[in-house]
Tab-separated table of C-alpha atoms and ligand atoms in Angstrom:
chain	number	residue	atom	x	y	z
A	28	MET	CA	-25.602	-65.973	28.556
A	29	GLY	CA	-25.564	-68.590	25.806
A	30	THR	CA	-29.262	-69.293	25.994
A	31	GLU	CA	-29.960	-65.633	25.385
A	32	ALA	CA	-27.847	-65.580	22.223
A	33	GLY	CA	-29.613	-68.720	21.030
A	34	TRP	CA	-32.943	-67.110	21.634
A	35	CYS	CA	-32.006	-64.130	19.481
A	36	LEU	CA	-30.570	-66.311	16.741
A	37	LEU	CA	-33.821	-68.232	16.581
A	38	LEU	CA	-35.727	-65.001	16.156
A	39	CYS	CA	-33.382	-63.726	13.452
A	40	LEU	CA	-33.742	-67.018	11.628
A	41	ALA	CA	-37.500	-66.767	11.822
A	42	LEU	CA	-37.296	-63.218	10.535
A	43	SER	CA	-35.030	-63.998	7.618
A	44	THR	CA	-37.181	-66.878	6.429
A	45	ALA	CA	-40.242	-64.703	6.741
A	46	ALA	CA	-38.600	-62.039	4.622
A	47	GLU	CA	-38.205	-64.532	1.789
A	48	THR	CA	-41.747	-65.766	1.845
A	49	GLU	CA	-44.799	-63.766	0.864
A	50	PRO	CA	-46.580	-61.986	3.698
A	51	SER	CA	-48.909	-64.548	5.205
A	52	ALA	CA	-52.579	-64.159	5.936
A	53	ALA	CA	-51.598	-63.176	9.450
A	54	ALA	CA	-50.007	-59.966	8.162
A	55	GLY	CA	-51.081	-56.894	10.055
A	56	GLN	CA	-52.161	-58.859	13.128
A	57	TRP	CA	-51.082	-57.807	16.582
A	58	ARG	CA	-49.444	-60.582	18.533
A	59	PRO	CA	-48.231	-60.488	22.114
A	60	VAL	CA	-44.568	-61.483	22.446
A	61	ASP	CA	-41.956	-61.428	25.184
A	62	VAL	CA	-39.195	-58.937	24.467
A	63	VAL	CA	-36.037	-60.107	26.222
A	64	LEU	CA	-33.148	-57.692	26.611
A	65	ASP	CA	-29.651	-57.972	28.047
A	66	CYS	CA	-29.264	-55.175	30.537
A	67	PHE	CA	-27.024	-53.776	33.199
A	68	LEU	CA	-28.350	-53.084	36.631
A	69	VAL	CA	-26.641	-49.970	37.931
A	70	GLU	CA	-26.592	-49.526	41.657
A	71	GLU	CA	-25.158	-46.363	43.093
A	72	SER	CA	-23.695	-46.500	46.534
A	73	GLY	CA	-22.485	-43.435	48.356
A	74	HIS	CA	-20.148	-44.162	51.219
A	75	ARG	CA	-21.031	-42.335	54.348
A	76	GLY	CA	-18.482	-39.729	55.355
A	77	THR	CA	-16.622	-39.775	52.058
A	78	LEU	CA	-17.309	-38.145	48.754
A	79	VAL	CA	-16.643	-41.357	46.917
A	80	ARG	CA	-19.637	-42.597	45.014
A	81	SER	CA	-19.178	-45.858	43.283
A	82	GLU	CA	-21.294	-47.359	40.571
A	83	ASN	CA	-21.840	-51.045	40.605
A	84	ARG	CA	-22.877	-52.581	37.288
A	85	VAL	CA	-24.136	-56.128	37.182
A	86	LYS	CA	-25.728	-58.080	34.386
A	87	ALA	CA	-29.499	-58.272	34.389
A	88	LEU	CA	-32.216	-59.469	32.100
A	89	LEU	CA	-35.343	-57.518	31.271
A	90	VAL	CA	-38.383	-59.323	29.953
A	91	LEU	CA	-41.126	-57.072	28.669
A	92	GLN	CA	-43.978	-59.546	28.935
A	93	GLN	CA	-46.491	-60.105	26.186
A	94	VAL	CA	-45.954	-56.850	24.331
A	95	PRO	CA	-48.323	-56.499	21.385
A	96	VAL	CA	-46.190	-56.400	18.224
A	97	LEU	CA	-47.548	-56.060	14.699
A	98	ASP	CA	-46.863	-59.454	13.135
A	99	ASP	CA	-45.825	-59.442	9.480
A	100	GLY	CA	-45.496	-63.208	9.493
A	101	SER	CA	-42.041	-63.091	11.051
A	102	LEU	CA	-43.196	-64.037	14.520
A	103	GLU	CA	-44.666	-67.436	13.625
A	104	ASP	CA	-41.916	-69.545	15.189
A	105	PHE	CA	-41.396	-67.144	18.005
A	106	THR	CA	-41.274	-68.687	21.460
A	107	ASP	CA	-41.947	-66.894	24.696
A	108	PHE	CA	-39.513	-66.512	27.535
A	109	GLN	CA	-39.168	-69.786	29.440
A	110	GLY	CA	-38.665	-68.347	32.891
A	111	GLY	CA	-35.731	-67.915	35.201
A	112	ALA	CA	-34.665	-71.553	34.961
A	113	LEU	CA	-33.054	-70.708	31.592
A	114	VAL	CA	-30.401	-68.449	33.038
A	115	ARG	CA	-27.892	-70.133	35.295
A	116	ASP	CA	-25.095	-67.707	35.934
A	117	ASP	CA	-22.977	-67.351	38.999
A	118	PRO	CA	-23.839	-65.050	40.671
A	119	PRO	CA	-27.375	-65.452	39.335
A	120	THR	CA	-28.460	-62.769	36.881
A	121	VAL	CA	-31.292	-60.610	38.134
A	122	ILE	CA	-34.296	-61.067	35.897
A	123	PHE	CA	-36.875	-58.309	35.780
A	124	GLU	CA	-40.173	-59.391	34.344
A	125	ALA	CA	-42.254	-56.405	33.379
A	126	SER	CA	-45.929	-56.583	32.585
A	127	VAL	CA	-47.032	-53.922	30.128
A	128	ASP	CA	-50.790	-54.295	30.529
A	129	LEU	CA	-51.199	-50.738	31.814
A	130	ILE	CA	-49.306	-48.892	29.083
A	131	GLN	CA	-48.342	-49.145	25.417
A	132	ILE	CA	-44.790	-49.641	24.144
A	133	PRO	CA	-44.902	-48.296	20.579
A	134	GLU	CA	-41.303	-49.149	19.661
A	135	ALA	CA	-41.353	-52.732	20.942
A	136	LYS	CA	-40.758	-54.058	17.442
A	137	ALA	CA	-37.582	-52.018	17.054
A	138	LEU	CA	-36.285	-53.427	20.343
A	139	LEU	CA	-37.203	-56.928	19.244
A	140	HIS	CA	-35.615	-56.777	15.807
A	141	ALA	CA	-32.554	-54.616	16.487
A	142	ASP	CA	-30.201	-57.617	16.658
A	143	CYS	CA	-31.144	-58.784	13.205
A	144	GLY	CA	-30.619	-55.370	11.635
A	145	GLY	CA	-27.029	-55.305	12.879
A	146	LYS	CA	-27.983	-52.800	15.523
A	147	GLU	CA	-27.560	-53.040	19.229
A	148	VAL	CA	-29.844	-52.339	22.112
A	149	THR	CA	-28.243	-50.945	25.212
A	150	CYS	CA	-30.328	-51.365	28.303
A	151	GLU	CA	-29.654	-49.929	31.704
A	152	ILE	CA	-31.774	-50.416	34.788
A	153	SER	CA	-31.437	-48.240	37.847
A	154	ARG	CA	-33.399	-47.444	40.973
A	155	TYR	CA	-36.035	-44.785	40.618
A	156	PHE	CA	-37.540	-42.576	43.260
A	157	PRO	CA	-40.938	-40.982	42.526
A	158	GLN	CA	-41.341	-37.311	43.399
A	159	ALA	CA	-44.745	-37.571	45.007
A	160	LYS	CA	-45.091	-38.190	48.711
A	161	GLU	CA	-47.836	-40.780	48.151
A	162	ALA	CA	-45.163	-43.119	46.855
A	163	LYS	CA	-44.220	-45.023	49.979
A	164	ALA	CA	-40.943	-46.901	49.865
A	165	GLU	CA	-42.184	-49.434	52.464
A	166	THR	CA	-44.864	-50.792	50.194
A	167	ALA	CA	-43.195	-50.591	46.830
A	168	ALA	CA	-39.911	-50.144	44.973
A	169	TRP	CA	-39.323	-48.572	41.569
A	170	PHE	CA	-36.810	-49.062	38.813
A	171	MET	CA	-36.286	-47.238	35.582
A	172	ALA	CA	-35.114	-49.039	32.466
A	173	ASN	CA	-33.587	-47.097	29.568
A	174	MET	CA	-33.473	-49.015	26.302
A	175	GLN	CA	-31.702	-47.473	23.346
A	176	VAL	CA	-31.299	-48.800	19.820
A	177	SER	CA	-27.928	-47.856	18.315
A	178	GLU	CA	-27.369	-45.604	15.295
A	179	GLY	CA	-29.848	-42.986	16.458
A	180	GLY	CA	-32.732	-45.449	16.589
A	181	PRO	CA	-35.581	-45.438	19.096
A	182	SER	CA	-35.107	-44.901	22.804
A	183	VAL	CA	-37.596	-46.139	25.384
A	184	SER	CA	-37.645	-45.340	29.097
A	185	VAL	CA	-40.010	-47.165	31.429
A	186	VAL	CA	-40.769	-46.838	35.117
A	187	MET	CA	-41.402	-50.225	36.720
A	188	LYS	CA	-43.128	-50.699	40.036
A	189	ILE	CA	-42.534	-53.658	42.322
A	190	LEU	CA	-44.987	-54.369	45.089
A	191	ARG	CA	-43.231	-55.273	48.321
A	192	ASP	CA	-46.268	-56.556	50.169
A	193	THR	CA	-46.426	-59.940	48.475
A	194	ASP	CA	-47.225	-63.062	50.462
A	195	ARG	CA	-45.014	-63.692	53.465
A	196	GLY	CA	-43.686	-66.980	52.214
A	197	ALA	CA	-41.948	-65.441	49.204
A	198	THR	CA	-38.184	-65.557	48.886
A	199	TRP	CA	-36.312	-62.308	48.735
A	200	HIS	CA	-33.396	-61.240	46.575
A	201	PRO	CA	-30.302	-61.275	48.803
A	202	THR	CA	-28.992	-57.805	47.989
A	203	LEU	CA	-31.835	-55.910	46.329
A	204	SER	CA	-34.364	-56.663	49.104
A	205	LEU	CA	-37.033	-57.427	46.559
A	206	PRO	CA	-39.521	-60.288	46.581
A	207	LEU	CA	-38.879	-62.998	44.022
A	208	THR	CA	-41.361	-65.118	42.128
A	209	HIS	CA	-41.264	-68.924	42.223
A	210	GLN	CA	-39.091	-68.773	39.107
A	211	GLY	CA	-36.658	-66.492	40.911
A	212	THR	CA	-37.538	-63.415	38.879
A	213	VAL	CA	-38.497	-59.923	40.009
A	214	GLN	CA	-42.054	-59.225	38.896
A	215	THR	CA	-42.720	-55.618	37.991
A	216	ALA	CA	-45.479	-53.605	36.353
A	217	VAL	CA	-44.637	-50.815	33.932
A	218	GLU	CA	-46.605	-47.731	34.922
A	219	PHE	CA	-45.040	-45.040	32.773
A	220	GLN	CA	-43.226	-44.898	29.494
A	221	VAL	CA	-41.551	-42.118	27.473
A	222	THR	CA	-40.323	-42.938	23.971
A	223	THR	CA	-38.692	-41.277	21.014
A	224	ARG	CA	-38.533	-42.959	17.612
A	225	THR	CA	-35.303	-41.185	16.685
A	226	GLN	CA	-32.468	-40.156	18.965
A	227	SER	CA	-30.661	-38.184	16.309
A	228	LEU	CA	-31.834	-36.121	13.335
A	229	ASN	CA	-30.119	-34.153	10.564
A	230	TYR	CA	-32.164	-31.363	9.027
A	231	MET	CA	-31.470	-28.695	6.454
A	232	LEU	CA	-31.413	-25.036	7.326
A	233	GLU	CA	-34.840	-23.361	6.989
A	234	SER	CA	-36.745	-26.660	6.908
A	235	THR	CA	-39.352	-27.857	9.416
A	236	VAL	CA	-38.697	-30.689	11.832
A	237	SER	CA	-40.887	-32.751	14.135
A	238	LEU	CA	-38.958	-33.941	17.190
A	239	ASP	CA	-40.629	-37.197	18.161
A	240	CYS	CA	-41.614	-37.790	21.752
A	241	GLY	CA	-44.497	-39.823	23.112
A	242	PHE	CA	-45.613	-41.324	26.392
A	243	SER	CA	-48.213	-43.483	28.037
A	244	MET	CA	-49.131	-43.887	31.676
A	245	ALA	CA	-51.120	-46.203	33.872
A	246	PRO	CA	-54.759	-45.313	34.635
A	247	GLY	CA	-55.026	-43.058	37.650
A	248	LEU	CA	-51.979	-41.004	36.715
A	249	ASP	CA	-52.430	-37.451	35.456
A	250	LEU	CA	-50.329	-35.513	33.009
A	251	ILE	CA	-48.916	-32.468	34.782
A	252	SER	CA	-46.483	-30.907	32.336
A	253	VAL	CA	-44.404	-31.280	29.194
A	254	ASP	CA	-41.154	-29.375	28.893
A	255	TRP	CA	-38.922	-29.145	25.870
A	256	ARG	CA	-35.436	-27.826	26.567
A	257	LEU	CA	-32.481	-27.206	24.308
A	258	GLN	CA	-29.032	-27.968	25.611
A	259	HIS	CA	-26.143	-26.701	23.538
A	260	LYS	CA	-22.497	-26.160	24.358
A	261	GLY	CA	-23.051	-26.031	28.083
A	262	SER	CA	-26.036	-23.726	28.125
A	263	GLY	CA	-29.679	-24.666	28.352
A	264	GLN	CA	-32.903	-22.916	27.487
A	265	LEU	CA	-36.597	-23.644	27.569
A	266	VAL	CA	-38.065	-24.062	24.085
A	267	TYR	CA	-41.656	-24.975	24.859
A	268	SER	CA	-43.651	-25.745	27.928
A	269	TRP	CA	-47.107	-27.104	28.459
A	270	THR	CA	-48.695	-26.986	31.894
A	271	ALA	CA	-52.300	-27.518	32.890
A	272	GLY	CA	-53.662	-27.249	29.360
A	273	GLN	CA	-51.629	-24.165	28.499
A	274	GLY	CA	-48.848	-24.226	25.933
A	275	GLN	CA	-46.128	-21.607	25.843
A	276	ALA	CA	-43.548	-21.277	23.072
A	277	GLU	CA	-40.237	-19.762	24.104
A	278	ARG	CA	-38.836	-20.154	20.612
A	279	GLU	CA	-40.788	-18.516	17.825
A	280	GLY	CA	-42.560	-21.083	15.676
A	281	ALA	CA	-42.306	-23.939	18.197
A	282	THR	CA	-45.597	-25.811	18.390
A	283	LEU	CA	-47.112	-28.883	19.923
A	284	GLU	CA	-50.522	-30.349	19.193
A	285	PRO	CA	-52.500	-30.143	22.465
A	286	GLU	CA	-55.095	-32.557	21.046
A	287	GLN	CA	-52.413	-35.091	20.134
A	288	LEU	CA	-50.841	-34.655	23.538
A	289	GLN	CA	-53.917	-35.460	25.576
A	290	THR	CA	-55.582	-38.067	23.410
A	291	ALA	CA	-52.604	-39.924	21.926
A	292	GLY	CA	-49.770	-39.143	24.329
A	293	ASN	CA	-47.935	-37.489	21.459
A	294	ALA	CA	-45.693	-34.715	22.765
A	295	SER	CA	-43.774	-34.200	19.505
A	296	LEU	CA	-42.457	-30.697	19.022
A	297	ILE	CA	-42.568	-28.975	15.656
A	298	LEU	CA	-39.891	-26.413	14.836
A	299	SER	CA	-40.234	-24.438	11.618
A	300	SER	CA	-37.681	-22.318	9.702
A	301	LEU	CA	-34.707	-24.050	11.283
A	302	ARG	CA	-31.692	-21.893	12.054
A	303	VAL	CA	-28.140	-22.819	12.955
A	304	LYS	CA	-28.784	-21.830	16.551
A	305	ASP	CA	-31.561	-24.443	16.802
A	306	GLU	CA	-28.880	-27.117	16.827
A	307	GLY	CA	-28.351	-29.120	19.997
A	308	ALA	CA	-29.779	-31.759	22.287
A	309	TYR	CA	-33.522	-31.448	22.847
A	310	ILE	CA	-34.832	-32.845	26.073
A	311	CYS	CA	-38.466	-33.868	26.145
A	312	GLN	CA	-39.534	-34.173	29.767
A	313	ILE	CA	-42.914	-35.567	30.727
A	314	THR	CA	-44.153	-35.095	34.265
A	315	THR	CA	-47.122	-37.003	35.637
A	316	SER	CA	-48.670	-36.896	39.079
A	317	LEU	CA	-46.223	-39.575	40.208
A	318	TYR	CA	-43.395	-40.055	37.720
A	319	ARG	CA	-41.140	-38.026	35.506
A	320	ALA	CA	-39.065	-39.275	32.577
A	321	GLN	CA	-37.351	-37.801	29.576
A	322	GLN	CA	-35.861	-38.490	26.186
A	323	ILE	CA	-33.025	-36.695	24.456
A	324	ILE	CA	-33.012	-36.007	20.729
A	325	GLN	CA	-29.930	-34.611	19.028
A	326	LEU	CA	-30.809	-32.230	16.208
A	327	ASN	CA	-28.050	-31.391	13.744
A	328	ILE	CA	-28.511	-28.558	11.293
A	329	GLN	CA	-26.950	-28.733	7.858
A	330	ALA	CA	-26.541	-26.237	5.025
A	331	SER	CA	-25.025	-27.114	1.655
A	332	PRO	CA	-22.237	-24.948	0.222
A	333	LYS	CA	-22.511	-23.065	-3.052
A	334	VAL	CA	-19.352	-23.505	-5.087
A	335	ARG	CA	-18.106	-20.969	-7.636
A	336	LEU	CA	-14.779	-21.037	-9.441
A	337	SER	CA	-13.232	-17.992	-11.073
A	338	LEU	CA	-9.950	-16.886	-12.575
A	339	ALA	CA	-8.677	-13.981	-10.501
A	340	ASN	CA	-6.069	-12.297	-12.655
A	341	LYS	CA	-5.501	-12.879	-16.300
A	342	ALA	CA	-1.961	-11.593	-15.803
A	343	LEU	CA	0.789	-13.961	-14.795
A	344	PRO	CA	0.619	-16.163	-12.871
A	345	PRO	CA	-3.112	-16.901	-13.309
A	346	THR	CA	-4.791	-17.534	-9.954
A	347	LEU	CA	-7.902	-19.630	-9.508
A	348	ILE	CA	-10.302	-18.784	-6.714
A	349	CYS	CA	-12.826	-21.328	-5.512
A	350	ASN	CA	-15.537	-19.672	-3.477
A	351	ILE	CA	-17.335	-22.001	-1.060
A	352	ALA	CA	-20.238	-20.188	0.535
A	353	GLY	CA	-23.020	-20.723	3.062
A	354	TYR	CA	-22.251	-24.143	4.525
A	355	TYR	CA	-22.776	-25.686	7.942
A	356	PRO	CA	-21.296	-27.435	9.914
A	357	LEU	CA	-17.693	-26.304	9.665
A	358	ASP	CA	-16.056	-29.550	8.528
A	359	MET	CA	-15.423	-29.354	4.813
A	360	ALA	CA	-12.738	-30.530	2.418
A	361	VAL	CA	-11.584	-29.082	-0.904
A	362	THR	CA	-9.611	-30.955	-3.521
A	363	TRP	CA	-8.182	-29.450	-6.689
A	364	THR	CA	-7.666	-31.412	-9.850
A	365	ARG	CA	-6.007	-30.493	-13.098
A	366	GLU	CA	-6.804	-32.145	-16.381
A	367	GLU	CA	-5.074	-31.778	-19.703
A	368	LEU	CA	-6.934	-32.676	-22.859
A	369	GLY	CA	-6.825	-36.414	-23.410
A	370	ARG	CA	-5.252	-37.136	-20.024
A	371	SER	CA	-6.830	-38.262	-16.794
A	372	PRO	CA	-7.309	-35.707	-14.014
A	373	VAL	CA	-4.494	-35.317	-11.513
A	374	GLN	CA	-4.924	-34.034	-7.995
A	375	VAL	CA	-2.891	-30.901	-7.324
A	376	SER	CA	-1.673	-29.507	-4.044
A	377	GLY	CA	-0.476	-26.082	-2.996
A	378	ALA	CA	-3.837	-24.388	-2.578
A	379	SER	CA	-4.243	-21.812	0.152
A	380	PHE	CA	-7.296	-20.740	2.123
A	381	SER	CA	-8.649	-17.294	2.769
A	382	SER	CA	-9.773	-16.505	6.294
A	383	LEU	CA	-13.027	-18.137	7.366
A	384	ARG	CA	-16.121	-15.957	7.414
A	385	GLN	CA	-19.313	-16.630	9.366
A	386	SER	CA	-22.597	-15.024	8.362
A	387	THR	CA	-25.105	-13.692	10.890
A	388	ALA	CA	-27.179	-16.813	10.095
A	389	GLY	CA	-24.248	-18.892	11.328
A	390	THR	CA	-23.189	-20.426	8.018
A	391	TYR	CA	-19.564	-20.428	6.901
A	392	SER	CA	-17.815	-19.192	3.774
A	393	ILE	CA	-14.233	-19.532	2.675
A	394	SER	CA	-12.256	-19.440	-0.529
A	395	SER	CA	-9.432	-21.612	-1.678
A	396	SER	CA	-6.963	-20.252	-4.193
A	397	LEU	CA	-4.534	-22.012	-6.440
A	398	THR	CA	-1.908	-20.798	-8.881
A	399	ALA	CA	-2.746	-22.322	-12.226
A	400	GLU	CA	-0.107	-23.879	-14.429
A	401	PRO	CA	-1.928	-24.317	-17.689
A	402	GLY	CA	1.064	-25.710	-19.593
A	403	PHE	CA	1.458	-25.490	-23.374
A	404	ALA	CA	-1.977	-26.779	-24.272
A	405	GLY	CA	-4.033	-25.296	-21.422
A	406	ALA	CA	-5.754	-27.257	-18.671
A	407	THR	CA	-9.126	-27.693	-16.981
A	408	TYR	CA	-9.092	-27.044	-13.264
A	409	THR	CA	-11.759	-28.415	-10.927
A	410	CYS	CA	-12.339	-27.511	-7.339
A	411	GLN	CA	-14.327	-30.200	-5.544
A	412	VAL	CA	-16.011	-29.762	-2.190
A	413	THR	CA	-16.916	-32.575	0.190
A	414	HIS	CA	-19.381	-31.775	2.948
A	415	VAL	CA	-21.691	-33.760	5.240
A	416	SER	CA	-24.756	-32.047	3.722
A	417	LEU	CA	-23.880	-33.304	0.228
A	418	LYS	CA	-24.605	-36.835	-0.973
A	419	GLU	CA	-21.867	-36.447	-3.582
A	420	PRO	CA	-18.988	-33.963	-3.751
A	421	LEU	CA	-19.883	-30.691	-5.439
A	422	GLY	CA	-17.490	-29.383	-8.078
A	423	ALA	CA	-16.884	-26.383	-10.305
A	424	SER	CA	-14.530	-26.343	-13.315
A	425	THR	CA	-12.854	-23.810	-15.512
A	426	GLN	CA	-10.542	-23.895	-18.495
A	427	VAL	CA	-7.248	-22.048	-18.252
A	428	GLY	CA	-5.654	-21.303	-21.613
A	429	PRO	CA	-1.897	-21.552	-22.244
A	430	PRO	CA	-0.147	-18.273	-21.411
A	431	GLU	CA	2.617	-18.766	-24.029
A	432	GLN	CA	0.128	-18.597	-26.846
A	433	LYS	CA	-1.360	-15.466	-25.409
A	434	MET	CA	2.071	-13.952	-25.036
A	435	ALA	CA	2.992	-14.876	-28.610
A	436	LEU	CA	-0.206	-13.319	-29.850
A	437	GLY	CA	0.495	-10.293	-27.759
A	438	VAL	CA	4.011	-10.005	-29.147
A	439	ILE	CA	2.755	-10.295	-32.682
A	440	PHE	CA	0.108	-7.693	-31.974
A	441	ALA	CA	2.520	-5.341	-30.237
A	442	SER	CA	5.236	-5.709	-32.854
A	443	GLY	CA	2.588	-5.229	-35.480
A	444	LEU	CA	1.674	-1.911	-33.952
A	445	PHE	CA	5.331	-0.945	-33.746
A	446	PHE	CA	5.838	-1.797	-37.384
A	447	LEU	CA	2.805	0.231	-38.371
A	448	ALA	CA	4.076	3.121	-36.320
A	449	LEU	CA	7.442	2.940	-38.014
A	450	LEU	CA	5.783	2.779	-41.386
A	451	PHE	CA	3.639	5.744	-40.532
A	452	LEU	CA	6.626	7.763	-39.335
A	453	GLY	CA	8.596	6.716	-42.377
A	454	LEU	CA	5.779	7.813	-44.650
A	455	GLN	CA	5.472	11.107	-42.837
A	456	ARG	CA	9.162	11.684	-43.171
A	457	ARG	CA	9.005	10.923	-46.882
A	458	GLN	CA	6.002	13.170	-47.268
A	459	ALA	CA	7.573	15.986	-45.291
A	460	PRO	CA	10.048	17.211	-47.864
A	461	ALA	CA	7.290	17.080	-50.404
A	462	ARG	CA	5.191	19.271	-48.231
A	463	VAL	CA	8.075	21.610	-47.741
A	464	GLY	CA	8.569	21.619	-51.422
A	465	LEU	CA	4.956	22.446	-51.900
A	466	LEU	CA	5.258	25.374	-49.554
A	467	GLN	CA	8.307	26.525	-51.271
A	468	ALA	CA	6.546	26.424	-54.571
B	9	NAG	C1	-47.129	-37.003	16.604
B	9	NAG	O1	-47.453	-35.750	16.059
B	9	NAG	C2	-46.610	-35.290	15.020
B	9	NAG	C3	-47.068	-33.940	14.597
B	9	NAG	O2	-47.473	-33.159	15.651
B	9	NAG	C4	-46.625	-36.281	13.872
B	9	NAG	O3	-45.711	-35.882	12.887
B	9	NAG	C5	-46.267	-37.682	14.377
B	9	NAG	O4	-46.392	-38.608	13.333
B	9	NAG	C6	-47.160	-38.065	15.543
B	9	NAG	N1	-46.702	-39.330	16.069
B	9	NAG	C7	-47.456	-40.374	16.202
B	9	NAG	C8	-46.831	-41.580	16.776
B	9	NAG	O5	-48.622	-40.373	15.855
């Protein structure tokens, strides 16, 4: 698929030069462009009489035709797809051309520019079967294309319809039994689209998140329902459902804007006061009178640890306790360093952990303890915690004084007392006879 790579390179080049120059007068203009994506066509075949189901993956090309993209000047040298003649593979690659006149594709730009940002778009096309009985397989065929930008970027799912009743003279694809255009492509029309702008989100405990999900559908289709489900560790639950104008929250504080839903196709779910148990994969499922599609958004909850360092016993040996409290998720690392005055810090080993505690809120706490060896001059100990919720490691330090000095002081103090006691006794003894004498007198 050398031509395809060349096509992308050209676009990246156009983009990079545009980035250097000032935004042109054309900035903010919508321009229709062809979005060409490398895909896999997945065909499932179940063999009769056996339980073996095999998946056949072949290369395919998806051309989203003339998608309006906001032009920031980067699309000036952009050329449209030149038709099937460009791709000469053996066996020939299936090319799906998809007109998007009936719907909007809001994340088209992300799909177009992913290559240049070092990201990848994975695209998978598979057969789709509408639920409704009106959808007759004799007159039409359907495919669904799932396009996902890597690194948690946007994900777009489209349902494409292919009319089978084209003119008799048309050639047909040998295996897919689909009519082909004169260029040898499969012409489709996108009738339904469900998109999320982010496939993965990290949010802090107690914050509010908006899980992005939007759709658009061809005229004549009706919105039937919106369901938000949470899937976590093998169990699923309904979070919010909207049916026939009625919204129902199954999780307290889950909301959806009914206005936004019906006028803008915005089915984003808002969750407030996030808890650890809100973590998981959220499935946004949109059902229309003919099609159903969904997007999955992974929500990860994070809570930063509080770090406190204390000296447990002043007696020997002194023990340092680093208390790491209220963090989530579980993965966390502690490093201990010891620093003598005028020297660079040295990492020390030999720390031990207490048992792990989990609060009712789901956050974790643990303490790490270390026997301090302050040496002759004393040392500063630091316990440093690394956690996914922290941009930089969080540390706490304390100074441990030299025990020898303390002991010496103690000895001096103790011997001082002893000496005083002796002196006192001695004095008493010397005074005693005097007293006796006094009595005698
Ligand atoms: C959809 O609605 C949510 C709030 O309900 C908002 O945060 C988001 O920006 C909206 N999305 C679009 C594409 O307008």
